[in-house]
Amino acid sequence: MKSKLIFILALACACTGKTNNSESGEETTHSEDVKMEQYLVEGQKLYGIHCANCHQVKGEGLAQLFPPLAKSDYLLQNVDASICGVKNGMSGEITVNGTTYNQPMPGIPQLTNLELAEIFTYVTNSWGNNNGMITTERVEATLKECGE
Ligand code: HEC
């Protein structure tokens, strides 16, 4: 009896989600929209814990020390290198939106592929960035390329 009720509630919930998202007119299916929404929510939390100290809450960066992620030409052109950089660390000179940065970013090796997918979906789809979803499969393939 109880489990049937939960099932009906879950269904009702899924349908409400559908009407909310249907106006985008994009060719994504309903379940992809829901997944993207979840990634954005989780990604925002993880960003607050792991990244905002340096890159700031709105991804605007900090002076010459920490480059911006908002509308970062580097990030949007180097998503794979950025995923590797967050997992394993990044150092050496890079240019972001015409400004040169050269400060090492410590890696965060304990982040799982799912967490990285959520974080990167969030940062590449916030603050004016609009790059689409980053899947765990993409993260897994990317990390294989950059090794440990
Ligand atoms: C301790 C400070 C610090 C933390 C925490 C940090 N970063 Fe960075 N990040 C840096 C620095 C410094 C650079 C520049 C590295 C260089 O000069 O080679 C950088 C570079 C980057 C870049 C490439 C440059 C750009 O702006 O597009 C991305 C993307 C990035 N970080 C994302 C993240 C994400 C996502 C997180 C959280 C999971 C994170 N960083 C956490 C300091 C930090």
PDB file of C-alpha atoms and ligand atoms in Angstrom:
ATOM      1  CA  MET A   1       0.000   0.000   0.000  1.00  0.00           C
ATOM      2  CA  LYS A   2       2.629   2.461   1.103  1.00  0.00           C
ATOM      3  CA  SER A   3       5.032   1.684  -1.718  1.00  0.00           C
ATOM      4  CA  LYS A   4       2.258   2.206  -4.250  1.00  0.00           C
ATOM      5  CA  LEU A   5       1.666   5.678  -2.870  1.00  0.00           C
ATOM      6  CA  ILE A   6       5.343   6.525  -3.128  1.00  0.00           C
ATOM      7  CA  PHE A   7       5.334   5.339  -6.712  1.00  0.00           C
ATOM      8  CA  ILE A   8       2.413   7.603  -7.564  1.00  0.00           C
ATOM      9  CA  LEU A   9       4.093  10.540  -5.842  1.00  0.00           C
ATOM     10  CA  ALA A  10       7.294   9.911  -7.767  1.00  0.00           C
ATOM     11  CA  LEU A  11       5.348   9.874 -11.018  1.00  0.00           C
ATOM     12  CA  ALA A  12       3.559  13.104 -10.178  1.00  0.00           C
ATOM     13  CA  CYS A  13       6.893  14.644  -9.356  1.00  0.00           C
ATOM     14  CA  ALA A  14       8.443  13.576 -12.660  1.00  0.00           C
ATOM     15  CA  CYS A  15       5.520  15.026 -14.627  1.00  0.00           C
ATOM     16  CA  THR A  16       5.729  18.402 -12.913  1.00  0.00           C
ATOM     17  CA  GLY A  17       9.377  18.516 -13.862  1.00  0.00           C
ATOM     18  CA  LYS A  18       8.383  17.979 -17.451  1.00  0.00           C
ATOM     19  CA  THR A  19       6.017  20.922 -17.670  1.00  0.00           C
ATOM     20  CA  ASN A  20       8.568  23.170 -15.994  1.00  0.00           C
ATOM     21  CA  ASN A  21      11.246  22.401 -18.525  1.00  0.00           C
ATOM     22  CA  SER A  22       9.220  22.071 -21.701  1.00  0.00           C
ATOM     23  CA  GLU A  23       9.467  25.705 -22.704  1.00  0.00           C
ATOM     24  CA  SER A  24      13.193  25.526 -23.489  1.00  0.00           C
ATOM     25  CA  GLY A  25      12.348  23.993 -26.861  1.00  0.00           C
ATOM     26  CA  GLU A  26      15.642  22.139 -26.947  1.00  0.00           C
ATOM     27  CA  GLU A  27      15.885  18.645 -28.277  1.00  0.00           C
ATOM     28  CA  THR A  28      16.964  17.103 -25.020  1.00  0.00           C
ATOM     29  CA  THR A  29      14.735  14.446 -23.544  1.00  0.00           C
ATOM     30  CA  HIS A  30      13.008  14.900 -20.238  1.00  0.00           C
ATOM     31  CA  SER A  31      15.380  12.634 -18.300  1.00  0.00           C
ATOM     32  CA  GLU A  32      18.417  14.485 -19.651  1.00  0.00           C
ATOM     33  CA  ASP A  33      16.930  17.756 -18.441  1.00  0.00           C
ATOM     34  CA  VAL A  34      16.411  16.310 -14.972  1.00  0.00           C
ATOM     35  CA  LYS A  35      19.954  14.928 -14.895  1.00  0.00           C
ATOM     36  CA  MET A  36      21.383  18.267 -15.978  1.00  0.00           C
ATOM     37  CA  GLU A  37      19.370  20.017 -13.280  1.00  0.00           C
ATOM     38  CA  GLN A  38      20.720  17.606 -10.642  1.00  0.00           C
ATOM     39  CA  TYR A  39      24.286  18.111 -11.835  1.00  0.00           C
ATOM     40  CA  LEU A  40      23.872  21.878 -11.627  1.00  0.00           C
ATOM     41  CA  VAL A  41      22.526  21.693  -8.070  1.00  0.00           C
ATOM     42  CA  GLU A  42      25.189  19.247  -6.835  1.00  0.00           C
ATOM     43  CA  GLY A  43      27.883  21.042  -8.818  1.00  0.00           C
ATOM     44  CA  GLN A  44      27.055  24.331  -7.167  1.00  0.00           C
ATOM     45  CA  LYS A  45      27.414  22.780  -3.703  1.00  0.00           C
ATOM     46  CA  LEU A  46      30.724  21.154  -4.576  1.00  0.00           C
ATOM     47  CA  TYR A  47      31.961  24.370  -6.174  1.00  0.00           C
ATOM     48  CA  GLY A  48      31.225  26.200  -2.931  1.00  0.00           C
ATOM     49  CA  ILE A  49      33.236  23.646  -0.968  1.00  0.00           C
ATOM     50  CA  HIS A  50      36.201  23.094  -3.299  1.00  0.00           C
ATOM     51  CA  CYS A  51      36.615  26.033  -5.646  1.00  0.00           C
ATOM     52  CA  ALA A  52      34.966  29.252  -4.487  1.00  0.00           C
ATOM     53  CA  ASN A  53      37.750  30.073  -2.000  1.00  0.00           C
ATOM     54  CA  CYS A  54      40.013  30.832  -4.898  1.00  0.00           C
ATOM     55  CA  HIS A  55      37.853  31.371  -7.976  1.00  0.00           C
ATOM     56  CA  GLN A  56      35.146  33.228  -5.978  1.00  0.00           C
ATOM     57  CA  VAL A  57      31.424  32.568  -5.717  1.00  0.00           C
ATOM     58  CA  LYS A  58      30.525  33.988  -9.112  1.00  0.00           C
ATOM     59  CA  GLY A  59      33.573  32.548 -10.849  1.00  0.00           C
ATOM     60  CA  GLU A  60      35.038  36.010 -11.257  1.00  0.00           C
ATOM     61  CA  GLY A  61      38.506  35.052 -10.006  1.00  0.00           C
ATOM     62  CA  LEU A  62      40.740  37.206  -7.809  1.00  0.00           C
ATOM     63  CA  ALA A  63      43.154  39.776  -9.148  1.00  0.00           C
ATOM     64  CA  GLN A  64      46.310  38.267 -10.675  1.00  0.00           C
ATOM     65  CA  LEU A  65      46.164  35.315  -8.314  1.00  0.00           C
ATOM     66  CA  PHE A  66      43.186  33.230  -9.373  1.00  0.00           C
ATOM     67  CA  PRO A  67      41.865  33.290 -12.935  1.00  0.00           C
ATOM     68  CA  PRO A  68      38.144  33.686 -13.636  1.00  0.00           C
ATOM     69  CA  LEU A  69      35.952  30.775 -14.693  1.00  0.00           C
ATOM     70  CA  ALA A  70      33.068  33.020 -15.759  1.00  0.00           C
ATOM     71  CA  LYS A  71      33.344  33.451 -19.531  1.00  0.00           C
ATOM     72  CA  SER A  72      36.875  32.059 -19.349  1.00  0.00           C
ATOM     73  CA  ASP A  73      38.136  31.456 -22.876  1.00  0.00           C
ATOM     74  CA  TYR A  74      40.728  29.074 -21.433  1.00  0.00           C
ATOM     75  CA  LEU A  75      38.153  26.893 -19.668  1.00  0.00           C
ATOM     76  CA  LEU A  76      35.730  26.749 -22.567  1.00  0.00           C
ATOM     77  CA  GLN A  77      38.499  25.835 -25.043  1.00  0.00           C
ATOM     78  CA  ASN A  78      40.311  23.458 -22.668  1.00  0.00           C
ATOM     79  CA  VAL A  79      37.625  21.603 -20.748  1.00  0.00           C
ATOM     80  CA  ASP A  80      39.611  18.357 -20.765  1.00  0.00           C
ATOM     81  CA  ALA A  81      42.854  19.967 -19.593  1.00  0.00           C
ATOM     82  CA  SER A  82      40.865  21.772 -16.898  1.00  0.00           C
ATOM     83  CA  ILE A  83      39.315  18.524 -15.631  1.00  0.00           C
ATOM     84  CA  CYS A  84      42.810  16.997 -15.455  1.00  0.00           C
ATOM     85  CA  GLY A  85      44.066  20.140 -13.740  1.00  0.00           C
ATOM     86  CA  VAL A  86      41.436  20.022 -11.017  1.00  0.00           C
ATOM     87  CA  LYS A  87      42.017  16.321 -10.371  1.00  0.00           C
ATOM     88  CA  ASN A  88      45.839  16.280 -10.583  1.00  0.00           C
ATOM     89  CA  GLY A  89      46.913  19.878 -10.166  1.00  0.00           C
ATOM     90  CA  MET A  90      47.858  22.538 -12.698  1.00  0.00           C
ATOM     91  CA  SER A  91      50.943  24.705 -12.977  1.00  0.00           C
ATOM     92  CA  GLY A  92      52.797  26.804 -15.504  1.00  0.00           C
ATOM     93  CA  GLU A  93      51.811  29.974 -17.279  1.00  0.00           C
ATOM     94  CA  ILE A  94      48.316  30.186 -18.739  1.00  0.00           C
ATOM     95  CA  THR A  95      46.439  33.063 -20.350  1.00  0.00           C
ATOM     96  CA  VAL A  96      42.797  33.592 -19.466  1.00  0.00           C
ATOM     97  CA  ASN A  97      40.870  36.309 -21.290  1.00  0.00           C
ATOM     98  CA  GLY A  98      44.091  38.103 -22.156  1.00  0.00           C
ATOM     99  CA  THR A  99      45.583  38.075 -18.645  1.00  0.00           C
ATOM    100  CA  THR A 100      48.539  35.876 -17.749  1.00  0.00           C
ATOM    101  CA  TYR A 101      48.441  33.719 -14.607  1.00  0.00           C
ATOM    102  CA  ASN A 102      51.240  31.627 -13.218  1.00  0.00           C
ATOM    103  CA  GLN A 103      50.435  30.153  -9.843  1.00  0.00           C
ATOM    104  CA  PRO A 104      50.057  26.440  -9.163  1.00  0.00           C
ATOM    105  CA  MET A 105      46.545  25.107  -8.498  1.00  0.00           C
ATOM    106  CA  PRO A 106      46.662  22.141  -6.104  1.00  0.00           C
ATOM    107  CA  GLY A 107      44.901  19.024  -7.390  1.00  0.00           C
ATOM    108  CA  ILE A 108      41.929  17.518  -5.547  1.00  0.00           C
ATOM    109  CA  PRO A 109      42.496  13.802  -6.184  1.00  0.00           C
ATOM    110  CA  GLN A 110      39.675  12.650  -3.907  1.00  0.00           C
ATOM    111  CA  LEU A 111      36.992  14.039  -6.243  1.00  0.00           C
ATOM    112  CA  THR A 112      35.102  11.206  -7.924  1.00  0.00           C
ATOM    113  CA  ASN A 113      34.270  11.158 -11.630  1.00  0.00           C
ATOM    114  CA  LEU A 114      30.652  11.949 -10.772  1.00  0.00           C
ATOM    115  CA  GLU A 115      31.671  14.921  -8.617  1.00  0.00           C
ATOM    116  CA  LEU A 116      33.959  16.205 -11.358  1.00  0.00           C
ATOM    117  CA  ALA A 117      31.141  15.854 -13.902  1.00  0.00           C
ATOM    118  CA  GLU A 118      28.812  17.800 -11.599  1.00  0.00           C
ATOM    119  CA  ILE A 119      31.385  20.524 -10.898  1.00  0.00           C
ATOM    120  CA  PHE A 120      32.303  20.925 -14.555  1.00  0.00           C
ATOM    121  CA  THR A 121      28.677  20.899 -15.677  1.00  0.00           C
ATOM    122  CA  TYR A 122      28.117  23.682 -13.166  1.00  0.00           C
ATOM    123  CA  VAL A 123      31.127  25.844 -14.059  1.00  0.00           C
ATOM    124  CA  THR A 124      30.682  25.497 -17.816  1.00  0.00           C
ATOM    125  CA  ASN A 125      26.969  26.399 -17.558  1.00  0.00           C
ATOM    126  CA  SER A 126      26.986  29.294 -15.096  1.00  0.00           C
ATOM    127  CA  TRP A 127      27.830  32.995 -15.117  1.00  0.00           C
ATOM    128  CA  GLY A 128      27.315  33.354 -18.857  1.00  0.00           C
ATOM    129  CA  ASN A 129      28.967  30.042 -19.755  1.00  0.00           C
ATOM    130  CA  ASN A 130      26.732  27.731 -21.775  1.00  0.00           C
ATOM    131  CA  ASN A 131      28.621  24.631 -22.753  1.00  0.00           C
ATOM    132  CA  GLY A 132      26.160  21.769 -22.189  1.00  0.00           C
ATOM    133  CA  MET A 133      26.421  18.810 -19.888  1.00  0.00           C
ATOM    134  CA  ILE A 134      29.695  17.139 -18.909  1.00  0.00           C
ATOM    135  CA  THR A 135      28.994  13.436 -18.329  1.00  0.00           C
ATOM    136  CA  THR A 136      30.839  11.025 -16.039  1.00  0.00           C
ATOM    137  CA  GLU A 137      31.790   9.065 -19.168  1.00  0.00           C
ATOM    138  CA  ARG A 138      33.492  12.162 -20.544  1.00  0.00           C
ATOM    139  CA  VAL A 139      35.353  12.682 -17.258  1.00  0.00           C
ATOM    140  CA  GLU A 140      36.442   9.058 -17.182  1.00  0.00           C
ATOM    141  CA  ALA A 141      37.772   9.173 -20.756  1.00  0.00           C
ATOM    142  CA  THR A 142      39.505  12.498 -20.107  1.00  0.00           C
ATOM    143  CA  LEU A 143      41.228  11.296 -16.959  1.00  0.00           C
ATOM    144  CA  LYS A 144      42.479   8.207 -18.795  1.00  0.00           C
ATOM    145  CA  GLU A 145      44.183  10.504 -21.282  1.00  0.00           C
ATOM    146  CA  CYS A 146      45.944  12.615 -18.673  1.00  0.00           C
ATOM    147  CA  GLY A 147      47.031   9.645 -16.567  1.00  0.00           C
ATOM    148  CA  GLU A 148      47.554   9.805 -12.849  1.00  0.00           C
TER     149      GLU A 148
HETATM  150  C1  HEC B   1      43.930  27.135  -3.905  1.00  0.00           C
HETATM  151  C2  HEC B   1      43.258  27.896  -4.933  1.00  0.00           C
HETATM  152  C3  HEC B   1      42.458  27.168  -5.981  1.00  0.00           C
HETATM  153  C4  HEC B   1      41.424  26.272  -5.799  1.00  0.00           C
HETATM  154  C5  HEC B   1      40.852  25.785  -4.474  1.00  0.00           C
HETATM  155  C6  HEC B   1      40.964  25.928  -7.113  1.00  0.00           C
HETATM  156  N1  HEC B   1      41.688  26.565  -8.066  1.00  0.00           N
HETATM  157 FE1  HEC B   1      41.421  26.459 -10.082  1.00  0.00          FE
HETATM  158  N2  HEC B   1      43.074  27.581 -10.382  1.00  0.00           N
HETATM  159  C7  HEC B   1      43.843  28.145  -9.392  1.00  0.00           C
HETATM  160  C8  HEC B   1      45.010  28.788  -9.988  1.00  0.00           C
HETATM  161  C9  HEC B   1      46.099  29.541  -9.236  1.00  0.00           C
HETATM  162  C10 HEC B   1      44.925  28.559 -11.379  1.00  0.00           C
HETATM  163  C11 HEC B   1      45.947  28.978 -12.446  1.00  0.00           C
HETATM  164  C12 HEC B   1      46.924  27.814 -12.684  1.00  0.00           C
HETATM  165  C13 HEC B   1      48.147  28.207 -13.494  1.00  0.00           C
HETATM  166  O1  HEC B   1      48.571  29.361 -13.426  1.00  0.00           O
HETATM  167  O2  HEC B   1      48.679  27.333 -14.202  1.00  0.00           O
HETATM  168  C14 HEC B   1      43.673  27.817 -11.595  1.00  0.00           C
HETATM  169  C15 HEC B   1      43.192  27.449 -12.831  1.00  0.00           C
HETATM  170  C16 HEC B   1      41.952  26.883 -13.058  1.00  0.00           C
HETATM  171  C17 HEC B   1      41.343  26.684 -14.358  1.00  0.00           C
HETATM  172  C18 HEC B   1      41.916  27.061 -15.719  1.00  0.00           C
HETATM  173  C19 HEC B   1      41.967  28.552 -15.901  1.00  0.00           C
HETATM  174  C20 HEC B   1      40.626  29.236 -16.029  1.00  0.00           C
HETATM  175  O3  HEC B   1      40.376  30.158 -15.238  1.00  0.00           O
HETATM  176  O4  HEC B   1      39.810  28.882 -16.898  1.00  0.00           O
HETATM  177  C21 HEC B   1      40.127  26.102 -14.139  1.00  0.00           C
HETATM  178  C22 HEC B   1      39.091  25.731 -15.175  1.00  0.00           C
HETATM  179  C23 HEC B   1      40.005  25.911 -12.711  1.00  0.00           C
HETATM  180  N3  HEC B   1      41.117  26.401 -12.092  1.00  0.00           N
HETATM  181  C24 HEC B   1      38.890  25.341 -12.113  1.00  0.00           C
HETATM  182  C25 HEC B   1      38.824  25.055 -10.756  1.00  0.00           C
HETATM  183  C26 HEC B   1      37.755  24.304 -10.149  1.00  0.00           C
HETATM  184  C27 HEC B   1      36.530  23.775 -10.891  1.00  0.00           C
HETATM  185  C28 HEC B   1      38.047  24.195  -8.815  1.00  0.00           C
HETATM  186  C29 HEC B   1      37.284  23.438  -7.745  1.00  0.00           C
HETATM  187  C30 HEC B   1      37.052  22.015  -7.983  1.00  0.00           C
HETATM  188  C31 HEC B   1      39.290  24.891  -8.595  1.00  0.00           C
HETATM  189  N4  HEC B   1      39.734  25.382  -9.790  1.00  0.00           N
HETATM  190  C32 HEC B   1      39.894  25.065  -7.350  1.00  0.00           C
HETATM  191  C33 HEC B   1      43.564  28.138  -8.037  1.00  0.00           C
HETATM  192  C34 HEC B   1      42.618  27.329  -7.418  1.00  0.00           C
END
